[in-house]
DNA sequence: CTACCGATTGACT
DNA sequence: GTCAATCGGTAGA
């Protein structure tokens, strides 16, 4: 029950290292007395330099400001009328973030089904916008620090230990530039990973 | 004000 | 597998 919550120091490393390390961790949301949790099974890294797909390209603006803020805070953006949840890394001064693309539902599945208006577990949290809806993550969390006393945080279960080969590295999903970069990390074989099966 | 875009999803063949 | 709906944010007239 009382698993350690990851603190800011965890997120102050290279974004690729953090993206890989987040696989197998537990994402927890508590909102309106409703606790929801899931094991992270898919992430993507967005680099501070040389990454034409990063929202930080071109410098800070009103929309991407959180990417330039402190590590361990949320960066929530809107795309196609939906939300996506990132965790800022390496900052200050190095705008980078990890996109959480999919989790395996663990607790509060009934809340997820209600919020998603969807019964099938495979359709609750397989995709960045789907999991945001299931975890009640919206723009109001943009720039907010993660923590156990907040709306959202990440826990480490010491019983979950993944072998290096359990994590697969692939190209990112849906990115229209810089596609050759291998910046997506997935838990190999997990059925809650999003995207084409060939990249699972 | 209008025009256009997208780190997506869900419906469809 | 393919494809269009979707709408907030941003840029430009």
XYZ file of C-alpha atoms in Angstrom, chain A residues 88-153:
66
model
C 8.897 17.166 -17.479
C 12.510 15.948 -17.103
C 16.052 17.373 -16.822
C 14.912 20.956 -16.266
C 15.438 23.735 -15.506
C 16.914 24.977 -18.749
C 16.689 21.703 -20.716
C 13.163 21.391 -22.154
C 12.347 17.683 -22.360
C 9.470 15.458 -21.337
C 8.163 11.892 -21.243
C 4.771 11.219 -22.805
C 2.804 8.515 -20.981
C 1.136 6.599 -23.827
C -0.456 3.603 -22.094
C -0.966 1.940 -18.712
C -2.373 -1.403 -17.599
C -5.440 -0.723 -15.402
C -4.930 -1.809 -11.781
C -7.288 -0.009 -9.371
C -10.453 2.019 -9.751
C -11.411 0.300 -12.980
C -15.077 1.111 -12.365
C -14.254 4.832 -12.333
C -12.311 4.457 -15.559
C -15.219 2.695 -17.234
C -17.594 5.447 -16.166
C -15.327 8.287 -17.321
C -14.601 6.566 -20.632
C -18.159 5.306 -21.156
C -16.465 2.076 -22.129
C -16.516 -1.400 -20.565
C -13.639 -3.157 -22.331
C -10.396 -2.951 -20.352
C -8.268 -2.863 -23.479
C -9.954 0.399 -24.506
C -9.709 2.229 -21.174
C -6.066 3.330 -21.110
C -4.383 2.156 -24.343
C -3.398 5.510 -25.817
C -2.339 8.886 -24.401
C -5.728 10.597 -24.677
C -7.640 7.552 -23.481
C -5.644 7.277 -20.279
C -6.054 11.004 -19.631
C -9.810 10.579 -19.740
C -9.652 7.489 -17.504
C -7.397 9.311 -14.983
C -9.329 12.616 -15.119
C -6.282 14.478 -16.434
C -7.081 17.799 -18.117
C -5.469 21.127 -18.856
C -5.958 22.145 -15.237
C -2.999 19.884 -14.415
C -0.620 21.598 -16.854
C 2.408 22.789 -14.869
C 1.285 21.147 -11.618
C 3.854 19.296 -9.535
C 3.343 15.546 -9.160
C 3.015 14.307 -5.595
C 1.169 11.967 -3.262
C -0.861 14.829 -1.862
C -1.751 16.110 -5.326
C -4.149 15.032 -8.016
C -1.588 12.782 -9.679
C 1.684 11.044 -8.861
